[in-house]
mmCIF file of N, CA and C in Angstrom:
data_model
loop_
_atom_site.group_PDB
_atom_site.id
_atom_site.type_symbol
_atom_site.label_atom_id
_atom_site.label_comp_id
_atom_site.label_asym_id
_atom_site.label_seq_id
_atom_site.Cartn_x
_atom_site.Cartn_y
_atom_site.Cartn_z
ATOM 1 N N MET A 631 16.034 -15.326 59.038
ATOM 2 C CA MET A 631 15.079 -15.753 58.034
ATOM 3 C C MET A 631 15.261 -17.254 57.832
ATOM 4 N N GLY A 632 14.155 -17.943 57.746
ATOM 5 C CA GLY A 632 14.212 -19.379 57.585
ATOM 6 C C GLY A 632 14.435 -19.780 56.137
ATOM 7 N N ARG A 633 14.581 -21.061 55.976
ATOM 8 C CA ARG A 633 14.815 -21.615 54.642
ATOM 9 C C ARG A 633 13.636 -21.331 53.718
ATOM 10 N N PHE A 634 12.404 -21.447 54.239
ATOM 11 C CA PHE A 634 11.204 -21.190 53.441
ATOM 12 C C PHE A 634 11.174 -19.739 52.960
ATOM 13 N N GLY A 635 11.526 -18.793 53.826
ATOM 14 C CA GLY A 635 11.543 -17.372 53.474
ATOM 15 C C GLY A 635 12.548 -17.080 52.374
ATOM 16 N N ALA A 636 13.736 -17.692 52.474
ATOM 17 C CA ALA A 636 14.773 -17.493 51.450
ATOM 18 C C ALA A 636 14.311 -18.036 50.109
ATOM 19 N N LEU A 637 13.649 -19.199 50.108
ATOM 20 C CA LEU A 637 13.136 -19.763 48.853
ATOM 21 C C LEU A 637 12.061 -18.870 48.239
ATOM 22 N N MET A 638 11.222 -18.280 49.085
ATOM 23 C CA MET A 638 10.172 -17.389 48.587
ATOM 24 C C MET A 638 10.780 -16.147 47.929
ATOM 25 N N ILE A 639 11.832 -15.594 48.509
ATOM 26 C CA ILE A 639 12.501 -14.416 47.931
ATOM 27 C C ILE A 639 13.129 -14.775 46.593
ATOM 28 N N ILE A 640 13.815 -15.911 46.530
ATOM 29 C CA ILE A 640 14.440 -16.350 45.276
ATOM 30 C C ILE A 640 13.380 -16.566 44.201
ATOM 31 N N ALA A 641 12.277 -17.216 44.567
ATOM 32 C CA ALA A 641 11.200 -17.452 43.612
ATOM 33 C C ALA A 641 10.604 -16.137 43.131
ATOM 34 N N GLY A 642 10.425 -15.188 44.040
ATOM 35 C CA GLY A 642 9.873 -13.883 43.662
ATOM 36 C C GLY A 642 10.782 -13.125 42.715
ATOM 37 N N VAL A 643 12.084 -13.133 42.989
ATOM 38 C CA VAL A 643 13.044 -12.466 42.110
ATOM 39 C C VAL A 643 13.062 -13.133 40.741
ATOM 40 N N ALA A 644 13.058 -14.451 40.707
ATOM 41 C CA ALA A 644 13.062 -15.178 39.432
ATOM 42 C C ALA A 644 11.812 -14.864 38.625
ATOM 43 N N LEU A 645 10.671 -14.814 39.285
ATOM 44 C CA LEU A 645 9.419 -14.500 38.604
ATOM 45 C C LEU A 645 9.436 -13.083 38.065
ATOM 46 N N ALA A 646 9.870 -12.133 38.855
ATOM 47 C CA ALA A 646 9.931 -10.739 38.425
ATOM 48 C C ALA A 646 10.893 -10.562 37.265
ATOM 49 N N THR A 647 12.039 -11.206 37.324
ATOM 50 C CA THR A 647 13.037 -11.090 36.263
ATOM 51 C C THR A 647 12.554 -11.718 34.976
ATOM 52 N N SER A 648 11.908 -12.879 35.057
ATOM 53 C CA SER A 648 11.439 -13.531 33.832
ATOM 54 C C SER A 648 10.342 -12.714 33.179
ATOM 55 N N GLY A 649 9.515 -12.055 33.956
ATOM 56 C CA GLY A 649 8.480 -11.192 33.369
ATOM 57 C C GLY A 649 9.081 -10.039 32.607
ATOM 58 N N CYS A 650 10.148 -9.445 33.144
ATOM 59 C CA CYS A 650 10.818 -8.333 32.462
ATOM 60 C C CYS A 650 11.446 -8.796 31.168
ATOM 61 N N ALA A 651 12.064 -9.957 31.183
ATOM 62 C CA ALA A 651 12.742 -10.463 29.992
ATOM 63 C C ALA A 651 11.750 -10.723 28.875
ATOM 64 N N SER A 652 10.579 -11.300 29.200
ATOM 65 C CA SER A 652 9.624 -11.590 28.143
ATOM 66 C C SER A 652 9.041 -10.299 27.579
ATOM 67 N N THR A 653 8.879 -9.286 28.402
ATOM 68 C CA THR A 653 8.383 -8.007 27.899
ATOM 69 C C THR A 653 9.385 -7.394 26.927
ATOM 70 N N GLN A 654 10.668 -7.469 27.246
ATOM 71 C CA GLN A 654 11.687 -6.933 26.350
ATOM 72 C C GLN A 654 11.693 -7.692 25.035
ATOM 73 N N ALA A 655 11.603 -9.025 25.081
ATOM 74 C CA ALA A 655 11.648 -9.817 23.853
ATOM 75 C C ALA A 655 10.478 -9.464 22.946
ATOM 76 N N GLN A 656 9.307 -9.256 23.527
ATOM 77 C CA GLN A 656 8.141 -8.915 22.724
ATOM 78 C C GLN A 656 8.274 -7.536 22.116
ATOM 79 N N GLY A 657 8.984 -6.635 22.774
ATOM 80 C CA GLY A 657 9.083 -5.269 22.304
ATOM 81 C C GLY A 657 10.245 -5.020 21.358
ATOM 82 N N GLU A 658 11.055 -6.048 21.078
ATOM 83 C CA GLU A 658 12.202 -5.860 20.201
ATOM 84 C C GLU A 658 11.746 -5.531 18.789
ATOM 85 N N ALA A 659 12.436 -4.598 18.169
ATOM 86 C CA ALA A 659 12.113 -4.208 16.795
ATOM 87 C C ALA A 659 12.634 -5.261 15.827
ATOM 88 N N ARG A 660 11.854 -5.559 14.822
ATOM 89 C CA ARG A 660 12.284 -6.488 13.784
ATOM 90 C C ARG A 660 13.026 -5.714 12.702
ATOM 91 N N PRO A 661 13.982 -6.372 12.050
ATOM 92 C CA PRO A 661 14.665 -5.707 10.936
ATOM 93 C C PRO A 661 13.695 -5.520 9.772
ATOM 94 N N SER A 662 14.078 -4.660 8.845
ATOM 95 C CA SER A 662 13.188 -4.407 7.718
ATOM 96 C C SER A 662 13.961 -4.049 6.462
ATOM 97 N N VAL A 663 13.272 -4.177 5.346
ATOM 98 C CA VAL A 663 13.751 -3.681 4.060
ATOM 99 C C VAL A 663 12.931 -2.424 3.792
ATOM 100 N N THR A 664 13.609 -1.340 3.467
ATOM 101 C CA THR A 664 12.936 -0.061 3.267
ATOM 102 C C THR A 664 13.189 0.461 1.864
ATOM 103 N N GLY A 665 12.443 1.496 1.512
ATOM 104 C CA GLY A 665 12.650 2.124 0.215
ATOM 105 C C GLY A 665 11.464 2.961 -0.195
ATOM 106 N N THR A 666 11.398 3.227 -1.491
ATOM 107 C CA THR A 666 10.291 3.995 -2.052
ATOM 108 C C THR A 666 9.758 3.311 -3.297
ATOM 109 N N VAL A 667 8.487 3.583 -3.594
ATOM 110 C CA VAL A 667 7.824 3.071 -4.788
ATOM 111 C C VAL A 667 7.461 4.264 -5.657
ATOM 112 N N ALA A 668 7.833 4.203 -6.942
ATOM 113 C CA ALA A 668 7.504 5.268 -7.882
ATOM 114 C C ALA A 668 6.675 4.710 -9.038
ATOM 115 N N LEU A 669 5.838 5.561 -9.583
ATOM 116 C CA LEU A 669 5.071 5.222 -10.775
ATOM 117 C C LEU A 669 5.872 5.644 -12.004
ATOM 118 N N PRO A 670 5.502 5.108 -13.186
ATOM 119 C CA PRO A 670 6.177 5.560 -14.401
ATOM 120 C C PRO A 670 5.976 7.066 -14.609
ATOM 121 N N THR A 671 6.920 7.708 -15.265
ATOM 122 C CA THR A 671 6.824 9.140 -15.552
ATOM 123 C C THR A 671 5.520 9.438 -16.277
ATOM 124 N N GLY A 672 4.804 10.424 -15.793
ATOM 125 C CA GLY A 672 3.545 10.841 -16.408
ATOM 126 C C GLY A 672 2.324 10.073 -15.944
ATOM 127 N N ALA A 673 2.509 8.981 -15.221
ATOM 128 C CA ALA A 673 1.364 8.202 -14.734
ATOM 129 C C ALA A 673 0.688 8.960 -13.605
ATOM 130 N N GLU A 674 -0.619 8.947 -13.640
ATOM 131 C CA GLU A 674 -1.382 9.611 -12.590
ATOM 132 C C GLU A 674 -2.433 8.652 -12.059
ATOM 133 N N VAL A 675 -2.601 8.674 -10.757
ATOM 134 C CA VAL A 675 -3.678 7.926 -10.123
ATOM 135 C C VAL A 675 -4.354 8.862 -9.142
ATOM 136 N N THR A 676 -5.629 8.683 -8.982
ATOM 137 C CA THR A 676 -6.362 9.577 -8.086
ATOM 138 C C THR A 676 -6.765 8.854 -6.814
ATOM 139 N N ASP A 677 -7.882 8.177 -6.854
ATOM 140 C CA ASP A 677 -8.347 7.506 -5.640
ATOM 141 C C ASP A 677 -8.411 5.998 -5.859
ATOM 142 N N GLY A 678 -8.631 5.284 -4.774
ATOM 143 C CA GLY A 678 -8.738 3.828 -4.847
ATOM 144 C C GLY A 678 -7.409 3.125 -5.037
ATOM 145 N N VAL A 679 -6.311 3.745 -4.598
ATOM 146 C CA VAL A 679 -4.975 3.169 -4.782
ATOM 147 C C VAL A 679 -4.583 2.331 -3.569
ATOM 148 N N GLU A 680 -4.035 1.150 -3.839
ATOM 149 C CA GLU A 680 -3.479 0.295 -2.797
ATOM 150 C C GLU A 680 -2.172 -0.293 -3.320
ATOM 151 N N ILE A 681 -1.106 -0.131 -2.533
ATOM 152 C CA ILE A 681 0.215 -0.620 -2.907
ATOM 153 C C ILE A 681 0.522 -1.854 -2.077
ATOM 154 N N HIS A 682 1.023 -2.897 -2.734
ATOM 155 C CA HIS A 682 1.412 -4.133 -2.049
ATOM 156 C C HIS A 682 2.907 -4.343 -2.278
ATOM 157 N N VAL A 683 3.661 -4.350 -1.177
ATOM 158 C CA VAL A 683 5.102 -4.570 -1.221
ATOM 159 C C VAL A 683 5.366 -5.911 -0.549
ATOM 160 N N ARG A 684 6.043 -6.810 -1.266
ATOM 161 C CA ARG A 684 6.289 -8.156 -0.739
ATOM 162 C C ARG A 684 7.784 -8.462 -0.746
ATOM 163 N N LEU A 685 8.254 -9.075 0.350
ATOM 164 C CA LEU A 685 9.614 -9.582 0.440
ATOM 165 C C LEU A 685 9.539 -11.080 0.207
ATOM 166 N N LEU A 686 10.202 -11.562 -0.848
ATOM 167 C CA LEU A 686 10.085 -12.955 -1.267
ATOM 168 C C LEU A 686 11.423 -13.679 -1.235
ATOM 169 N N ASP A 687 11.381 -14.956 -0.876
ATOM 170 C CA ASP A 687 12.539 -15.832 -0.963
ATOM 171 C C ASP A 687 12.541 -16.403 -2.376
ATOM 172 N N GLN A 688 13.412 -15.895 -3.225
ATOM 173 C CA GLN A 688 13.464 -16.309 -4.630
ATOM 174 C C GLN A 688 14.004 -17.734 -4.780
ATOM 175 N N THR A 689 14.772 -18.203 -3.810
ATOM 176 C CA THR A 689 15.346 -19.544 -3.860
ATOM 177 C C THR A 689 14.298 -20.599 -3.521
ATOM 178 N N ASP A 690 13.298 -20.203 -2.752
ATOM 179 C CA ASP A 690 12.287 -21.130 -2.251
ATOM 180 C C ASP A 690 10.929 -20.848 -2.894
ATOM 181 N N SER A 691 10.876 -20.868 -4.206
ATOM 182 C CA SER A 691 9.626 -20.713 -4.972
ATOM 183 C C SER A 691 8.844 -19.452 -4.636
ATOM 184 N N GLY A 692 9.526 -18.385 -4.258
ATOM 185 C CA GLY A 692 8.836 -17.126 -3.998
ATOM 186 C C GLY A 692 8.063 -17.080 -2.696
ATOM 187 N N THR A 693 8.492 -17.841 -1.705
ATOM 188 C CA THR A 693 7.838 -17.822 -0.398
ATOM 189 C C THR A 693 7.894 -16.406 0.181
ATOM 190 N N GLU A 694 6.755 -15.919 0.646
ATOM 191 C CA GLU A 694 6.692 -14.573 1.230
ATOM 192 C C GLU A 694 7.289 -14.574 2.633
ATOM 193 N N ILE A 695 8.249 -13.665 2.854
ATOM 194 C CA ILE A 695 8.916 -13.531 4.152
ATOM 195 C C ILE A 695 8.341 -12.346 4.925
ATOM 196 N N GLY A 696 7.813 -11.357 4.203
ATOM 197 C CA GLY A 696 7.219 -10.172 4.822
ATOM 198 C C GLY A 696 6.450 -9.385 3.785
ATOM 199 N N SER A 697 5.556 -8.514 4.240
ATOM 200 C CA SER A 697 4.781 -7.704 3.298
ATOM 201 C C SER A 697 4.255 -6.453 3.990
ATOM 202 N N GLN A 698 3.866 -5.504 3.165
ATOM 203 C CA GLN A 698 3.225 -4.291 3.656
ATOM 204 C C GLN A 698 2.235 -3.826 2.596
ATOM 205 N N SER A 699 1.056 -3.435 3.025
ATOM 206 C CA SER A 699 0.061 -2.824 2.141
ATOM 207 C C SER A 699 -0.121 -1.372 2.562
ATOM 208 N N ILE A 700 -0.140 -0.493 1.575
ATOM 209 C CA ILE A 700 -0.315 0.931 1.825
ATOM 210 C C ILE A 700 -1.572 1.361 1.081
ATOM 211 N N VAL A 701 -2.566 1.795 1.834
ATOM 212 C CA VAL A 701 -3.859 2.157 1.269
ATOM 213 C C VAL A 701 -3.956 3.678 1.146
ATOM 214 N N ARG A 702 -4.401 4.132 -0.012
ATOM 215 C CA ARG A 702 -4.617 5.561 -0.295
ATOM 216 C C ARG A 702 -3.401 6.434 0.051
ATOM 217 N N PRO A 703 -2.275 6.186 -0.602
ATOM 218 C CA PRO A 703 -1.116 7.050 -0.333
ATOM 219 C C PRO A 703 -1.415 8.480 -0.777
ATOM 220 N N ASP A 704 -0.771 9.429 -0.112
ATOM 221 C CA ASP A 704 -0.989 10.843 -0.442
ATOM 222 C C ASP A 704 -0.390 11.217 -1.790
ATOM 223 N N ALA A 705 0.825 10.762 -2.061
ATOM 224 C CA ALA A 705 1.518 11.111 -3.299
ATOM 225 C C ALA A 705 2.641 10.117 -3.545
ATOM 226 N N PHE A 706 3.087 10.048 -4.793
ATOM 227 C CA PHE A 706 4.227 9.199 -5.150
ATOM 228 C C PHE A 706 5.454 10.081 -5.300
ATOM 229 N N PRO A 707 6.642 9.567 -5.010
ATOM 230 C CA PRO A 707 6.948 8.215 -4.516
ATOM 231 C C PRO A 707 6.463 8.006 -3.083
ATOM 232 N N VAL A 708 6.226 6.730 -2.766
ATOM 233 C CA VAL A 708 5.692 6.332 -1.466
ATOM 234 C C VAL A 708 6.753 5.511 -0.732
ATOM 235 N N ALA A 709 6.992 5.840 0.524
ATOM 236 C CA ALA A 709 7.957 5.094 1.336
ATOM 237 C C ALA A 709 7.325 3.802 1.850
ATOM 238 N N PHE A 710 8.149 2.744 1.934
ATOM 239 C CA PHE A 710 7.697 1.488 2.539
ATOM 240 C C PHE A 710 8.720 1.004 3.549
ATOM 241 N N ASP A 711 8.269 0.096 4.423
ATOM 242 C CA ASP A 711 9.100 -0.462 5.485
ATOM 243 C C ASP A 711 8.574 -1.873 5.764
ATOM 244 N N VAL A 712 9.139 -2.871 5.093
ATOM 245 C CA VAL A 712 8.674 -4.253 5.212
ATOM 246 C C VAL A 712 9.483 -4.963 6.298
ATOM 247 N N LYS A 713 8.831 -5.303 7.378
ATOM 248 C CA LYS A 713 9.458 -6.014 8.493
ATOM 249 C C LYS A 713 9.512 -7.508 8.181
ATOM 250 N N TYR A 714 10.555 -8.163 8.717
ATOM 251 C CA TYR A 714 10.668 -9.608 8.542
ATOM 252 C C TYR A 714 11.313 -10.215 9.782
ATOM 253 N N ASP A 715 11.134 -11.512 9.918
ATOM 254 C CA ASP A 715 11.734 -12.252 11.027
ATOM 255 C C ASP A 715 13.020 -12.890 10.509
ATOM 256 N N PRO A 716 14.180 -12.491 11.051
ATOM 257 C CA PRO A 716 15.445 -13.002 10.523
ATOM 258 C C PRO A 716 15.610 -14.520 10.648
ATOM 259 N N LYS A 717 14.823 -15.165 11.491
ATOM 260 C CA LYS A 717 14.952 -16.621 11.613
ATOM 261 C C LYS A 717 14.509 -17.340 10.329
ATOM 262 N N TYR A 718 13.805 -16.635 9.439
ATOM 263 C CA TYR A 718 13.366 -17.226 8.181
ATOM 264 C C TYR A 718 14.334 -16.957 7.033
ATOM 265 N N LEU A 719 15.468 -16.318 7.300
ATOM 266 C CA LEU A 719 16.452 -16.027 6.262
ATOM 267 C C LEU A 719 17.577 -17.049 6.284
ATOM 268 N N ALA A 720 18.127 -17.317 5.109
ATOM 269 C CA ALA A 720 19.305 -18.165 4.968
ATOM 270 C C ALA A 720 20.301 -17.413 4.092
ATOM 271 N N SER A 721 21.546 -17.369 4.511
ATOM 272 C CA SER A 721 22.546 -16.569 3.792
ATOM 273 C C SER A 721 22.781 -17.058 2.367
ATOM 274 N N ASP A 722 22.480 -18.320 2.090
ATOM 275 C CA ASP A 722 22.685 -18.838 0.738
ATOM 276 C C ASP A 722 21.434 -18.714 -0.140
ATOM 277 N N HIS A 723 20.396 -18.045 0.345
ATOM 278 C CA HIS A 723 19.186 -17.815 -0.452
ATOM 279 C C HIS A 723 19.210 -16.416 -1.045
ATOM 280 N N SER A 724 18.409 -16.224 -2.087
ATOM 281 C CA SER A 724 18.248 -14.913 -2.714
ATOM 282 C C SER A 724 16.871 -14.370 -2.363
ATOM 283 N N TYR A 725 16.820 -13.079 -2.018
ATOM 284 C CA TYR A 725 15.569 -12.434 -1.628
ATOM 285 C C TYR A 725 15.312 -11.241 -2.528
ATOM 286 N N ALA A 726 14.038 -10.912 -2.709
ATOM 287 C CA ALA A 726 13.687 -9.797 -3.585
ATOM 288 C C ALA A 726 12.449 -9.085 -3.072
ATOM 289 N N ILE A 727 12.387 -7.803 -3.406
ATOM 290 C CA ILE A 727 11.186 -6.995 -3.170
ATOM 291 C C ILE A 727 10.423 -6.939 -4.484
ATOM 292 N N GLU A 728 9.131 -7.168 -4.423
ATOM 293 C CA GLU A 728 8.246 -6.996 -5.584
ATOM 294 C C GLU A 728 7.089 -6.100 -5.169
ATOM 295 N N VAL A 729 6.670 -5.239 -6.083
ATOM 296 C CA VAL A 729 5.606 -4.281 -5.783
ATOM 297 C C VAL A 729 4.519 -4.376 -6.846
ATOM 298 N N SER A 730 3.275 -4.287 -6.384
ATOM 299 C CA SER A 730 2.141 -4.116 -7.305
ATOM 300 C C SER A 730 1.302 -2.954 -6.783
ATOM 301 N N VAL A 731 0.747 -2.204 -7.727
ATOM 302 C CA VAL A 731 -0.099 -1.056 -7.394
ATOM 303 C C VAL A 731 -1.468 -1.317 -8.003
ATOM 304 N N GLU A 732 -2.463 -1.383 -7.142
ATOM 305 C CA GLU A 732 -3.841 -1.586 -7.590
ATOM 306 C C GLU A 732 -4.588 -0.260 -7.579
ATOM 307 N N VAL A 733 -5.425 -0.088 -8.582
ATOM 308 C CA VAL A 733 -6.313 1.068 -8.637
ATOM 309 C C VAL A 733 -7.723 0.517 -8.761
ATOM 310 N N ARG A 734 -8.537 0.806 -7.745
ATOM 311 C CA ARG A 734 -9.916 0.305 -7.665
ATOM 312 C C ARG A 734 -9.979 -1.212 -7.859
ATOM 313 N N GLY A 735 -9.038 -1.933 -7.211
ATOM 314 C CA GLY A 735 -9.059 -3.390 -7.217
ATOM 315 C C GLY A 735 -8.382 -4.059 -8.403
ATOM 316 N N LYS A 736 -7.876 -3.295 -9.366
ATOM 317 C CA LYS A 736 -7.206 -3.882 -10.534
ATOM 318 C C LYS A 736 -5.730 -3.498 -10.518
ATOM 319 N N THR A 737 -4.868 -4.476 -10.781
ATOM 320 C CA THR A 737 -3.434 -4.208 -10.806
ATOM 321 C C THR A 737 -3.107 -3.396 -12.047
ATOM 322 N N LYS A 738 -2.609 -2.183 -11.832
ATOM 323 C CA LYS A 738 -2.287 -1.269 -12.941
ATOM 324 C C LYS A 738 -0.787 -1.113 -13.144
ATOM 325 N N PHE A 739 0.005 -1.325 -12.073
ATOM 326 C CA PHE A 739 1.454 -1.164 -12.150
ATOM 327 C C PHE A 739 2.127 -2.282 -11.362
ATOM 328 N N LYS A 740 3.284 -2.745 -11.876
ATOM 329 C CA LYS A 740 4.074 -3.776 -11.186
ATOM 330 C C LYS A 740 5.550 -3.452 -11.346
ATOM 331 N N SER A 741 6.337 -4.045 -10.458
ATOM 332 C CA SER A 741 7.789 -3.922 -10.581
ATOM 333 C C SER A 741 8.390 -5.271 -10.934
ATOM 334 N N ALA A 742 9.589 -5.224 -11.460
ATOM 335 C CA ALA A 742 10.398 -6.433 -11.580
ATOM 336 C C ALA A 742 10.949 -6.717 -10.187
ATOM 337 N N PRO A 743 11.320 -7.960 -9.896
ATOM 338 C CA PRO A 743 11.927 -8.254 -8.586
ATOM 339 C C PRO A 743 13.247 -7.488 -8.429
ATOM 340 N N ILE A 744 13.466 -6.953 -7.234
ATOM 341 C CA ILE A 744 14.706 -6.239 -6.927
ATOM 342 C C ILE A 744 15.408 -6.984 -5.799
ATOM 343 N N ALA A 745 16.634 -7.441 -6.069
ATOM 344 C CA ALA A 745 17.390 -8.231 -5.102
ATOM 345 C C ALA A 745 17.719 -7.403 -3.855
ATOM 346 N N VAL A 746 17.524 -8.023 -2.684
ATOM 347 C CA VAL A 746 17.794 -7.372 -1.388
ATOM 348 C C VAL A 746 18.397 -8.378 -0.402
ATOM 349 N N LEU A 747 18.924 -7.857 0.681
ATOM 350 C CA LEU A 747 19.333 -8.573 1.899
ATOM 351 C C LEU A 747 20.622 -9.387 1.847
ATOM 352 N N THR A 748 20.685 -10.406 1.038
ATOM 353 C CA THR A 748 21.839 -11.307 1.088
ATOM 354 C C THR A 748 22.712 -11.136 -0.146
ATOM 355 N N GLN A 749 23.872 -11.758 -0.104
ATOM 356 C CA GLN A 749 24.787 -11.782 -1.240
ATOM 357 C C GLN A 749 25.198 -10.375 -1.672
ATOM 358 N N GLY A 750 25.373 -9.496 -0.682
ATOM 359 C CA GLY A 750 25.829 -8.137 -0.951
ATOM 360 C C GLY A 750 24.762 -7.178 -1.439
ATOM 361 N N ASN A 751 23.505 -7.591 -1.444
ATOM 362 C CA ASN A 751 22.415 -6.725 -1.906
ATOM 363 C C ASN A 751 21.958 -5.787 -0.796
ATOM 364 N N PRO A 752 21.359 -4.647 -1.171
ATOM 365 C CA PRO A 752 21.003 -3.620 -0.181
ATOM 366 C C PRO A 752 19.761 -3.959 0.632
ATOM 367 N N ILE A 753 19.523 -3.148 1.684
ATOM 368 C CA ILE A 753 18.290 -3.252 2.471
ATOM 369 C C ILE A 753 17.402 -2.037 2.227
ATOM 370 N N ASN A 754 17.866 -1.112 1.402
ATOM 371 C CA ASN A 754 17.079 0.068 1.034
ATOM 372 C C ASN A 754 17.103 0.176 -0.490
ATOM 373 N N VAL A 755 15.911 0.187 -1.113
ATOM 374 C CA VAL A 755 15.832 0.197 -2.574
ATOM 375 C C VAL A 755 14.787 1.189 -3.076
ATOM 376 N N GLN A 756 15.019 1.667 -4.274
ATOM 377 C CA GLN A 756 14.037 2.497 -4.957
ATOM 378 C C GLN A 756 13.400 1.617 -6.028
ATOM 379 N N VAL A 757 12.075 1.479 -5.939
ATOM 380 C CA VAL A 757 11.348 0.579 -6.831
ATOM 381 C C VAL A 757 10.597 1.400 -7.881
ATOM 382 N N GLN A 758 10.913 1.128 -9.135
ATOM 383 C CA GLN A 758 10.227 1.785 -10.255
ATOM 384 C C GLN A 758 9.217 0.796 -10.817
ATOM 385 N N THR A 759 7.952 1.168 -10.863
ATOM 386 C CA THR A 759 6.932 0.298 -11.404
ATOM 387 C C THR A 759 6.708 0.592 -12.884
ATOM 388 N N GLU A 760 6.103 -0.357 -13.567
ATOM 389 C CA GLU A 760 5.739 -0.224 -14.986
ATOM 390 C C GLU A 760 4.259 -0.543 -15.133
ATOM 391 N N ALA A 761 3.613 0.074 -16.119
ATOM 392 C CA ALA A 761 2.198 -0.188 -16.371
ATOM 393 C C ALA A 761 2.009 -1.626 -16.798
ATOM 394 N N THR A 762 0.899 -2.233 -16.381
ATOM 395 C CA THR A 762 0.611 -3.631 -16.744
ATOM 396 C C THR A 762 -0.193 -3.721 -18.032
ATOM 397 N N GLU A 763 -0.755 -2.636 -18.480
ATOM 398 C CA GLU A 763 -1.593 -2.674 -19.703
ATOM 399 C C GLU A 763 -0.915 -1.984 -20.845
#
């Protein structure tokens, strides 16, 4: 085999390998904060419900790091799974999950911020909402 043939094989292997690596990187799962959202005891909602779960950087003016919207949940409590990109986290920052529950476009329930991720805080939380009115 000549020099040109050897270079073609090396180039082909490099191309094939780089394609595999980029496919793996794209398919990697992102970490997440998980948990459940509950309504206050006795609260009932029927239709038109939308839940917004946000992961916020409390140190950086509440910058959103990740979010999830859940439309028309079947029943409460409702599970959530907010994905985030770890490159946006800093170990010396504080992060929190905040939840709002809208009924027919109006916010009816909200949570207080719940600390997560850094400084010994959990990645799985149970969020209790309170009525806004």
